[in-house]
CSV table of C-alpha atoms in Angstrom, one decimal:
chain,number,residue,atom,x,y,z
Z,1,MET,CA,114.7,68.8,-7.6
Z,2,ARG,CA,112.7,72.3,-7.8
Z,3,ASP,CA,112.6,74.5,-4.8
Z,4,TYR,CA,108.8,74.1,-4.5
Z,5,ASP,CA,109.2,70.3,-4.6
Z,6,LYS,CA,111.5,70.4,-1.6
Z,7,MET,CA,109.0,72.7,0.2
Z,8,ARG,CA,106.2,70.3,-0.6
Z,9,GLU,CA,108.2,67.4,0.5
Z,10,SER,CA,109.1,69.1,3.9
Z,11,LEU,CA,105.4,70.1,4.2
Z,12,LYS,CA,104.3,66.5,3.7
Z,13,THR,CA,106.8,65.3,6.5
Z,14,GLY,CA,105.4,68.1,8.9
Z,15,ILE,CA,101.7,67.1,8.1
Z,16,PHE,CA,102.1,63.3,8.5
Z,17,GLY,CA,104.3,63.8,11.5
Z,18,MET,CA,101.1,65.0,13.4
Z,19,TRP,CA,99.9,61.3,12.5
Z,20,ARG,CA,102.9,59.9,13.9
Z,21,ASN,CA,102.9,61.9,17.2
Z,22,TRP,CA,99.5,60.7,17.6
Z,23,ALA,CA,100.2,57.1,16.9
Z,24,PHE,CA,103.3,56.5,18.9
Z,25,PRO,CA,102.3,58.1,22.4
Z,26,LEU,CA,98.8,56.2,22.3
Z,27,ALA,CA,100.7,53.0,21.5
Z,28,ALA,CA,102.3,53.4,25.0
Z,29,ILE,CA,98.8,53.2,26.6
Z,30,VAL,CA,97.9,50.1,24.2
Z,31,ILE,CA,101.1,48.4,25.5
Z,32,ALA,CA,100.2,49.1,29.1
Z,33,THR,CA,96.6,47.8,28.6
Z,34,LEU,CA,98.0,44.4,27.0
Z,35,LEU,CA,100.7,44.0,29.8
Z,36,GLY,CA,98.3,44.7,32.7
Z,37,PRO,CA,96.6,41.6,33.0
Z,38,VAL,CA,99.7,39.5,32.9
Z,39,THR,CA,102.0,41.8,35.0
Z,40,SER,CA,102.3,41.9,38.7
Z,41,LYS,CA,101.2,45.1,40.6
Z,42,PRO,CA,104.6,46.0,41.7
Z,43,VAL,CA,106.0,45.7,38.2
Z,44,MET,CA,103.2,47.8,36.4
Z,45,PRO,CA,104.4,51.2,37.5
Z,46,ILE,CA,107.8,50.4,36.3
Z,47,ILE,CA,106.6,49.6,32.9
Z,48,LEU,CA,104.8,53.0,32.9
Z,49,PHE,CA,107.8,54.9,34.2
Z,50,ALA,CA,109.8,53.4,31.6
Z,51,GLU,CA,107.4,54.4,28.8
Z,52,VAL,CA,107.5,58.1,30.3
Z,53,PHE,CA,111.2,58.2,30.1
Z,54,ILE,CA,111.2,57.3,26.4
Z,55,ILE,CA,108.4,59.8,25.7
Z,56,PHE,CA,110.0,62.6,27.3
Z,57,ARG,CA,113.6,61.8,25.9
Z,58,LEU,CA,111.9,61.9,22.4
Z,59,ILE,CA,110.3,65.3,23.4
Z,60,ARG,CA,113.7,66.6,24.4
Z,61,ARG,CA,115.3,65.5,21.2
Z,62,ASN,CA,112.5,67.1,19.2
Z,63,ARG,CA,113.3,70.4,20.9
Z,64,LYS,CA,116.8,70.4,19.5
Z,65,ARG,CA,115.5,70.1,15.9
Z,66,SER,CA,115.9,73.2,13.8
Z,67,SER,CA,112.4,72.6,12.8
Z,68,PRO,CA,110.6,70.8,15.5
Z,69,PHE,CA,107.3,69.0,15.3
Z,70,CYS,CA,104.2,69.6,17.7
Z,71,PHE,CA,104.7,67.0,20.5
Z,72,LYS,CA,101.8,68.4,22.5
Z,73,ILE,CA,99.9,64.7,22.5
Z,74,PRO,CA,103.1,62.9,23.4
Z,75,TYR,CA,103.5,65.4,26.4
Z,76,ILE,CA,100.0,64.9,27.5
Z,77,ILE,CA,100.3,61.2,27.3
Z,78,GLY,CA,103.6,61.3,29.2
Z,79,VAL,CA,102.2,63.2,32.0
Z,80,THR,CA,99.2,61.0,32.1
Z,81,LEU,CA,101.3,58.0,32.4
Z,82,LEU,CA,103.7,59.6,35.0
Z,83,TRP,CA,100.8,60.3,37.3
Z,84,THR,CA,99.2,56.9,36.8
Z,85,GLY,CA,102.4,55.3,37.8
Z,86,VAL,CA,102.5,57.5,40.9
Z,87,LEU,CA,98.9,56.5,41.7
Z,88,MET,CA,99.8,52.9,41.3
Z,89,VAL,CA,102.8,53.1,43.6
Z,90,MET,CA,100.4,54.8,46.1
Z,91,PHE,CA,97.8,52.0,45.9
Z,92,ASN,CA,100.5,49.4,46.3
Z,93,MET,CA,101.9,51.1,49.3
Z,94,MET,CA,98.4,51.5,50.8
Z,95,GLY,CA,98.0,47.7,50.7
Z,96,SER,CA,97.3,46.6,47.1
Z,97,ILE,CA,94.6,49.0,46.2
Z,98,HIS,CA,92.6,48.8,49.3
Z,99,ALA,CA,91.2,52.2,48.4
Z,100,VAL,CA,89.1,50.7,45.7
Z,101,HIS,CA,87.6,48.2,48.0
Z,102,GLY,CA,83.7,48.3,48.1
Z,103,TRP,CA,83.5,50.6,44.9
Z,104,ASN,CA,81.6,47.9,43.2
Z,105,GLY,CA,80.2,46.0,46.1
Z,106,GLN,CA,82.6,43.2,46.1
Z,107,PRO,CA,85.6,42.2,48.4
Z,108,TYR,CA,89.3,43.1,47.1
Z,109,ASN,CA,91.0,40.1,45.5
Z,110,PRO,CA,94.9,40.6,45.7
Z,111,LYS,CA,95.4,37.9,43.1
Z,112,MET,CA,93.8,40.0,40.4
Z,113,PRO,CA,96.2,42.2,38.3
Z,114,TYR,CA,95.7,45.9,37.3
Z,115,PHE,CA,93.3,46.7,34.5
Z,116,PRO,CA,95.4,50.0,33.6
Z,117,MET,CA,92.9,51.8,31.7
Z,118,LEU,CA,90.7,52.0,34.9
Z,119,ILE,CA,93.3,54.4,36.2
Z,120,ILE,CA,94.8,55.6,33.0
Z,121,GLY,CA,91.3,56.6,31.6
Z,122,PRO,CA,90.3,59.2,34.3
Z,123,VAL,CA,93.8,60.5,34.6
Z,124,LEU,CA,93.9,61.0,30.9
Z,125,LEU,CA,90.6,62.7,30.9
Z,126,ILE,CA,91.8,65.2,33.6
Z,127,VAL,CA,95.0,66.0,31.9
Z,128,SER,CA,93.7,66.2,28.5
Z,129,SER,CA,90.6,68.4,29.4
Z,130,TRP,CA,93.2,70.6,31.2
Z,131,PHE,CA,95.3,71.2,28.2
Z,132,ALA,CA,92.3,71.6,26.0
Z,133,LEU,CA,91.0,74.4,28.1
Z,134,SER,CA,94.0,76.2,28.8
Z,135,ARG,CA,94.6,76.1,24.9
Z,136,ARG,CA,98.1,77.7,24.3
Z,137,LYS,CA,98.4,79.0,27.8
Z,138,SER,CA,99.7,75.6,29.0
Z,139,SER,CA,103.4,75.6,30.2
Z,140,PHE,CA,104.2,73.1,27.4
Z,141,CYS,CA,102.7,75.4,24.9
Z,142,THR,CA,104.4,78.6,26.3
Z,143,ASP,CA,107.7,76.9,26.4
Z,144,CYS,CA,107.2,76.0,22.6
Z,145,GLU,CA,106.3,79.5,21.7
Z,146,ALA,CA,109.5,80.9,23.7
Z,147,ARG,CA,111.6,78.7,21.6
Z,148,THR,CA,110.0,78.9,18.1
Z,149,GLY,CA,107.8,82.0,18.3
Z,150,LYS,CA,104.0,82.4,18.2
Z,151,THR,CA,101.7,81.1,15.6
Z,152,ALA,CA,101.8,83.9,13.4
Z,153,GLU,CA,105.7,84.0,13.5
Z,154,ARG,CA,106.1,80.4,12.4
Z,155,GLY,CA,104.5,80.5,8.9
Z,156,PHE,CA,102.1,78.2,7.4
Z,157,MET,CA,103.2,75.1,9.2
Z,158,GLY,CA,103.0,76.9,12.7
Z,159,LYS,CA,99.1,77.5,11.8
Z,160,ILE,CA,98.8,73.8,10.9
Z,161,PHE,CA,100.4,72.6,14.1
Z,162,THR,CA,98.4,74.9,16.2
Z,163,GLN,CA,95.2,74.1,14.6
Z,164,GLU,CA,95.9,70.3,14.7
Z,165,ALA,CA,97.2,70.1,18.3
Z,166,SER,CA,94.0,71.8,19.4
Z,167,TYR,CA,91.7,69.3,17.5
Z,168,GLN,CA,93.8,66.2,18.5
Z,169,THR,CA,93.5,67.4,22.2
Z,170,TRP,CA,89.8,67.7,22.0
Z,171,PHE,CA,89.7,64.5,20.3
Z,172,LEU,CA,91.6,62.8,23.1
Z,173,VAL,CA,89.2,64.3,25.7
Z,174,ALA,CA,86.3,62.6,23.8
Z,175,MET,CA,88.2,59.3,23.5
Z,176,SER,CA,89.1,59.3,27.2
Z,177,ALA,CA,85.6,60.2,28.1
Z,178,ILE,CA,84.0,57.4,26.2
Z,179,THR,CA,86.7,55.0,27.7
Z,180,VAL,CA,85.9,56.1,31.2
Z,181,VAL,CA,82.1,55.8,30.8
Z,182,VAL,CA,82.2,52.2,29.2
Z,183,GLN,CA,85.1,50.6,31.4
Z,184,TRP,CA,83.8,52.2,34.7
Z,185,GLY,CA,80.3,51.4,34.0
Z,186,TYR,CA,81.1,47.7,33.3
Z,187,PHE,CA,83.4,47.6,36.2
Z,188,MET,CA,80.8,49.1,38.6
Z,189,LEU,CA,77.9,47.0,37.4
Z,190,PHE,CA,79.0,43.8,35.8
Z,191,TYR,CA,82.5,42.9,36.9
Z,192,ILE,CA,83.0,39.9,39.1
Z,193,ASN,CA,86.1,40.1,41.1
Z,194,ILE,CA,87.2,36.4,40.7
Z,195,ASN,CA,88.9,35.7,37.3
Z,196,LEU,CA,89.4,37.3,34.0
Z,197,ASN,CA,86.7,36.0,31.5
Z,198,ASN,CA,86.1,36.7,27.9
Z,199,THR,CA,83.7,39.6,28.6
Z,200,ASP,CA,86.2,41.2,30.9
Z,201,ARG,CA,88.8,40.8,28.3
Z,202,PHE,CA,86.5,42.5,25.8
Z,203,PHE,CA,85.7,45.7,28.0
Z,204,PHE,CA,89.2,46.1,29.4
Z,205,ILE,CA,91.4,45.3,26.7
Z,206,TRP,CA,89.8,44.7,23.1
Z,207,ILE,CA,87.7,48.1,23.3
Z,208,ILE,CA,90.9,50.0,23.7
Z,209,LEU,CA,92.7,48.2,20.9
Z,210,VAL,CA,89.5,48.9,18.7
Z,211,ILE,CA,89.3,52.6,19.8
Z,212,TYR,CA,92.9,52.8,19.1
Z,213,PHE,CA,93.0,51.6,15.6
Z,214,LEU,CA,89.9,53.3,14.6
Z,215,SER,CA,91.6,56.7,15.5
Z,216,LEU,CA,94.7,55.6,13.5
Z,217,ILE,CA,92.6,55.2,10.6
Z,218,TYR,CA,90.6,58.4,11.1
Z,219,MET,CA,93.8,60.5,11.6
Z,220,ALA,CA,95.4,58.9,8.6
Z,221,ILE,CA,92.5,59.9,6.4
Z,222,ARG,CA,92.4,63.4,7.8
Z,223,TYR,CA,96.1,64.1,7.3
Z,224,TYR,CA,96.2,62.3,3.7
Z,225,VAL,CA,93.3,64.8,2.8
Z,226,LEU,CA,95.1,67.8,4.4
Z,227,TRP,CA,98.3,66.8,2.5
Z,228,ALA,CA,96.5,66.4,-0.7
Z,229,TYR,CA,94.8,69.5,-0.4
Z,230,TYR,CA,97.8,71.6,0.3
Z,231,CYS,CA,100.7,69.7,-1.6
Z,232,GLU,CA,99.0,67.9,-4.4
Z,233,HIS,CA,95.8,69.6,-5.7
Z,234,ASP,CA,97.2,73.1,-4.8
Z,235,PRO,CA,101.1,73.0,-5.8
Z,236,ASN,CA,100.9,76.9,-6.0
Z,237,ASN,CA,100.4,76.8,-2.4
Z,238,ALA,CA,103.4,75.0,-1.6
Z,239,ASN,CA,105.4,77.1,-4.2
Z,240,GLU,CA,104.1,80.5,-3.4
Z,241,SER,CA,103.3,80.5,0.2
Z,242,HIS,CA,106.6,79.3,1.4
Z,243,GLY,CA,110.3,80.0,0.8
Z,244,TYR,CA,110.1,83.8,1.8
Z,245,THR,CA,111.7,86.3,4.3
Z,246,ARG,CA,109.7,88.9,6.1
Z,247,ILE,CA,111.4,92.0,7.4
Z,248,ARG,CA,109.6,94.0,9.8
Z,249,PHE,CA,110.5,97.4,11.5
Z,250,LEU,CA,109.0,98.8,14.6
Z,251,VAL,CA,109.4,102.7,14.3
Z,252,ILE,CA,109.7,104.1,17.7
Z,253,CYS,CA,109.9,107.8,18.8
Z,254,GLY,CA,109.9,108.7,22.6
Z,255,ASP,CA,107.2,106.4,24.2
Z,256,LYS,CA,105.2,106.1,21.1
Z,257,ILE,CA,105.2,103.7,17.9
Z,258,TRP,CA,104.4,104.5,14.4
Z,259,LEU,CA,101.6,102.3,13.2
Z,260,HIS,CA,99.3,102.0,10.1
Z,261,THR,CA,95.6,102.0,10.5
Z,262,PRO,CA,93.6,100.4,7.8
Z,263,ASP,CA,91.8,102.8,5.4
Z,264,GLN,CA,88.6,101.7,3.4
Z,265,THR,CA,89.8,103.1,0.4
Z,266,GLU,CA,93.0,100.8,0.4
Z,267,GLU,CA,93.3,97.6,-1.5
Z,268,ILE,CA,92.6,94.7,0.8
Z,269,VAL,CA,94.7,91.6,0.0
Z,270,ASP,CA,94.0,89.4,3.0
Z,271,ALA,CA,92.3,89.7,6.4
Z,272,TYR,CA,95.4,91.0,8.1
Z,273,ASP,CA,95.2,94.2,6.1
Z,274,LEU,CA,92.0,95.2,8.1
Z,275,LEU,CA,94.2,95.0,11.2
Z,276,VAL,CA,96.5,97.8,12.8
Z,277,ASP,CA,100.2,96.8,11.9
Z,278,THR,CA,103.6,98.5,11.3
Z,279,PRO,CA,103.7,100.5,7.9
Z,280,VAL,CA,107.2,99.3,7.3
Z,281,LYS,CA,107.5,95.7,6.3
Z,282,SER,CA,108.7,93.7,3.4
Z,283,THR,CA,108.5,90.2,2.0
Z,284,VAL,CA,111.6,89.2,-0.1
Z,285,PRO,CA,113.0,85.8,-1.5
Z,286,PHE,CA,114.3,83.5,1.2
Z,287,LYS,CA,117.4,84.8,3.1
Z,288,LEU,CA,119.2,82.9,5.8
Z,289,SER,CA,120.3,86.2,7.6
Z,290,VAL,CA,119.7,89.9,7.4
Z,291,ASN,CA,122.3,92.2,9.2
Z,292,VAL,CA,121.7,95.7,10.2
Z,293,ILE,CA,123.3,97.1,7.1
Z,294,ASP,CA,121.0,95.2,5.0
Z,295,ALA,CA,117.9,96.3,7.1
Z,296,GLY,CA,118.8,99.9,6.7
Z,297,ASP,CA,119.0,99.4,3.0
Z,298,TYR,CA,115.6,97.9,3.2
Z,299,PHE,CA,114.1,100.6,5.3
Z,300,ARG,CA,115.4,103.4,3.0
Z,301,THR,CA,113.8,101.5,0.2
Z,302,LEU,CA,110.5,101.2,1.9
Z,303,THR,CA,110.3,104.9,3.3
Z,304,GLY,CA,112.7,107.0,1.6
Z,305,MET,CA,114.2,108.2,4.8
Z,306,GLY,CA,117.8,108.8,5.5
Z,307,PRO,CA,120.1,107.2,8.1
Z,308,VAL,CA,118.3,106.0,11.0
Z,309,SER,CA,119.3,104.3,14.3
Z,310,ILE,CA,118.4,100.5,13.7
Z,311,ARG,CA,118.7,97.7,16.2
Z,312,PRO,CA,117.9,93.9,15.5
Z,313,LEU,CA,115.5,92.5,17.9
Z,314,TYR,CA,114.9,88.6,17.2
Z,315,GLN,CA,114.4,86.3,14.5
Z,316,SER,CA,111.5,83.8,14.1
Z,317,SER,CA,111.7,80.9,11.5
Z,318,ASP,CA,110.3,77.8,10.3
Z,319,LEU,CA,112.8,76.0,8.2
Z,320,ARG,CA,110.4,73.3,7.5
Z,321,THR,CA,108.7,75.7,5.0
Z,322,VAL,CA,111.7,77.7,4.4
Z,323,CYS,CA,110.4,80.9,5.7
Z,324,ASN,CA,111.6,83.3,8.5
Z,325,ILE,CA,110.9,86.7,9.9
Z,326,PHE,CA,113.6,89.4,11.0
Z,327,HIS,CA,112.3,91.9,13.5
Z,328,PHE,CA,114.1,95.3,13.9
Z,329,ALA,CA,113.4,98.4,15.9
Z,330,VAL,CA,114.1,101.8,14.2
Z,331,PHE,CA,114.6,104.7,16.7
Z,332,LEU,CA,113.8,108.3,15.5
Z,333,ASN,CA,114.7,111.6,17.2
Z,334,ASP,CA,111.7,113.6,16.0
Z,335,PHE,CA,108.1,112.7,15.5
Z,336,ASP,CA,108.0,114.9,12.3
Z,337,GLU,CA,111.0,112.8,10.6
Z,338,VAL,CA,108.1,110.4,9.4
Z,339,LYS,CA,106.6,113.1,7.4
Z,340,LYS,CA,109.3,112.5,4.8
Z,341,ALA,CA,108.4,108.8,4.5
Z,342,ASN,CA,106.7,107.2,1.5
Z,343,THR,CA,104.3,105.4,4.0
Z,344,THR,CA,101.6,106.6,6.1
Z,345,GLY,CA,100.9,105.9,9.6
Z,346,GLN,CA,100.0,107.4,13.1
Z,347,TRP,CA,101.8,107.5,16.4
Z,348,PHE,CA,100.4,105.7,19.3
Z,349,ASP,CA,101.5,105.3,23.0
Z,350,LEU,CA,101.2,102.0,25.0
Z,351,ARG,CA,97.9,103.0,26.4
Z,352,GLU,CA,96.4,103.3,23.1
Z,353,ILE,CA,97.9,100.1,21.9
Z,354,GLN,CA,96.5,98.3,24.9
Z,355,LEU,CA,93.0,99.5,23.9
Z,356,MET,CA,93.5,98.3,20.3
Z,357,HIS,CA,94.6,94.9,21.7
Z,358,GLY,CA,91.5,94.7,23.8
Z,359,ALA,CA,89.6,95.4,20.8
Z,360,LYS,CA,91.4,92.7,19.0
Z,361,ILE,CA,92.4,95.0,15.8
Z,362,LEU,CA,96.2,94.5,16.2
Z,363,SER,CA,97.9,92.1,13.7
Z,364,PRO,CA,98.9,89.0,15.2
Z,365,LEU,CA,102.5,89.7,14.3
Z,366,LEU,CA,102.6,93.1,16.1
Z,367,GLU,CA,100.8,91.5,19.0
Z,368,ALA,CA,103.6,88.8,19.2
Z,369,GLU,CA,106.4,91.4,18.8
Z,370,LEU,CA,105.1,93.5,21.6
Z,371,ASP,CA,104.4,90.7,23.8
Z,372,ARG,CA,108.0,89.3,23.3
Z,373,ILE,CA,109.6,92.7,23.9
Z,374,HIS,CA,107.6,93.3,27.1
Z,375,ARG,CA,108.0,89.8,28.7
Z,376,THR,CA,111.7,89.8,27.9
Z,377,VAL,CA,112.4,93.2,29.2
Z,378,MET,CA,110.3,92.9,32.5
Z,379,ALA,CA,112.1,89.5,33.2
Z,380,TRP,CA,115.4,91.1,32.4
Z,381,LYS,CA,114.9,94.0,34.7
Z,382,THR,CA,113.5,92.0,37.6
Z,383,TYR,CA,115.3,88.6,37.8
Z,384,THR,CA,118.7,87.0,37.0
Z,385,ARG,CA,119.0,84.3,34.3
Z,386,ASP,CA,118.3,81.6,36.9
Z,387,GLY,CA,115.0,83.2,37.9
Z,388,LYS,CA,116.1,84.8,41.3
Z,389,ARG,CA,115.1,88.4,42.1
Z,390,LEU,CA,117.4,91.3,41.5
Z,391,TYR,CA,115.6,93.2,44.4
Z,392,ALA,CA,114.5,92.1,47.7
Z,393,ILE,CA,111.0,92.9,47.1
Z,394,ARG,CA,108.4,90.3,46.1
Z,395,HIS,CA,106.4,91.0,43.0
Z,396,TYR,CA,108.4,94.0,42.2
Z,397,GLN,CA,107.3,95.4,38.9
Z,398,PRO,CA,109.8,97.7,37.2
Z,399,THR,CA,108.8,100.5,34.8
Z,400,PHE,CA,108.6,100.0,31.0
Z,401,ARG,CA,109.0,102.9,28.8
Z,402,LEU,CA,109.6,102.7,25.0
Z,403,SER,CA,111.8,105.8,25.4
Z,404,ASP,CA,114.3,103.8,27.4
Z,405,MET,CA,114.4,100.9,24.5
Z,406,LYS,CA,117.3,102.1,22.7
Z,407,ASN,CA,119.5,101.8,25.7
Z,408,TRP,CA,118.3,98.4,27.1
Z,409,ASP,CA,121.1,95.8,26.7
Z,410,VAL,CA,119.1,92.7,26.5
Z,411,ASP,CA,119.0,90.0,23.8
Z,412,TYR,CA,115.4,89.5,22.7
Z,413,ASN,CA,116.6,86.4,20.8
Z,414,ASP,CA,117.5,84.7,24.0
Z,415,PRO,CA,114.5,82.4,25.0
Z,416,ILE,CA,115.9,82.1,28.6
Z,417,TRP,CA,114.1,85.5,29.8
Z,418,LEU,CA,110.8,84.1,28.6
Z,419,PHE,CA,111.4,80.9,30.5
Z,420,VAL,CA,112.4,83.1,33.5
Z,421,ALA,CA,109.0,85.2,33.0
Z,422,MET,CA,107.3,81.8,33.4
Z,423,ASN,CA,109.1,80.4,36.4
Z,424,ASN,CA,110.8,82.7,38.9
Z,425,GLU,CA,111.1,83.3,42.6
Z,426,ASP,CA,108.0,85.1,42.6
Z,427,ARG,CA,106.1,82.2,41.7
Z,428,ARG,CA,104.8,79.6,44.3
Z,429,PHE,CA,107.1,76.5,44.5
Z,430,PHE,CA,109.8,78.0,42.3
Z,431,LYS,CA,112.6,75.6,43.2
Z,432,LEU,CA,110.1,72.6,43.0
Z,433,ARG,CA,108.9,73.7,39.5
Z,434,LYS,CA,112.6,74.2,38.6
Z,435,LEU,CA,113.7,70.7,39.7
Z,436,TRP,CA,110.3,69.3,37.8
Z,437,ARG,CA,111.2,71.1,34.5
Z,438,LYS,CA,114.9,70.1,34.8
Z,439,TYR,CA,114.8,66.4,35.5
Z,440,VAL,CA,111.3,65.4,34.4
Z,441,THR,CA,109.6,67.4,31.6
Z,442,GLY,CA,112.6,69.5,30.4
Z,443,LEU,CA,110.6,72.7,29.8
Z,444,GLY,CA,112.5,75.9,30.2
Z,445,ILE,CA,115.9,74.6,29.9
């Protein structure tokens, strides 16, 4: 099988994986909906917790893959079912849901079972809305970025995962909103708290099944079209857009970085050519590794400059589409050394780079590199690997100077420092967050 056929098959697996990761977590809600009317109230939370355990186990297993799928929807459903189970336990302890007594003007009937979607629906609406509005700033997405890199660093499949995760989340918000309006509208206006008749079954069970299967059909069509566009009707996309290695160099001297600003007279290949980026970068056929010696050879070929001090920073990759990026730092002793280079650029300090970031004219890859370096170094200089302060000063902020970067003994490839930056002793409920992530969600471990 030719290389591009292998990559096309891998791309197909990734695209249809989005459909699978939509289908199986929502199936957990359907199962709870079907079991609710025939299950006692004390048992129902146990069923939900069992489903949560299975979903979180699958999420943990996915994190260990060399090319993980996007499990944002399973995580949203897992969190929703977890809190739904907690609410059901609270309602049971309060005396068989006495808190709902009088909501629809009828007395409480202890013999009636749970209608799970009456609780799951509002919780799902809140949780999915939170994730939709927080976009990639949620703890789950930041954890994923710490492990696999930002969208720009994960190649074509990373862009697909980011785009579709956002789309699916908003789709889930719309589905849960419709479900809440329909089911709670019927419950408040028409439901009679005596028995379960055919109309009740339609609104509390069959509507959920119909919405679920319609969503499966819609998502299947969506991802078939996506697969057909990128893998069938455009085979060159699967061949030429994947199977590469990028090598990038951040050239640093003192407290400044050498960057290339776009010129209107230059040839524009894609939109990224209009953004500020490092002038020293190259794309070569796929390589599993690039060591410092190889990086030095590439740097001399690109710039024509003699021996320089090079340090590897980190690697970001997506083995699903067989692409990766190796990030290096080059340290110069004199600003005038770049005058001998074959490429053009200008020196910028951090303040100027911050202004360009605010103006949104930095390339996504450069932003990702600088963000990772800054967060890693600040966490390394402030906390231990388990998130405890190095200094007895709350919210202590150490200095960050590029001139010190050459001497920093920190592994930028180790995601533990990005996890520490997200959760440390300066965050509220640090220990509680740590226990929650370690034993429940598995984030940051």
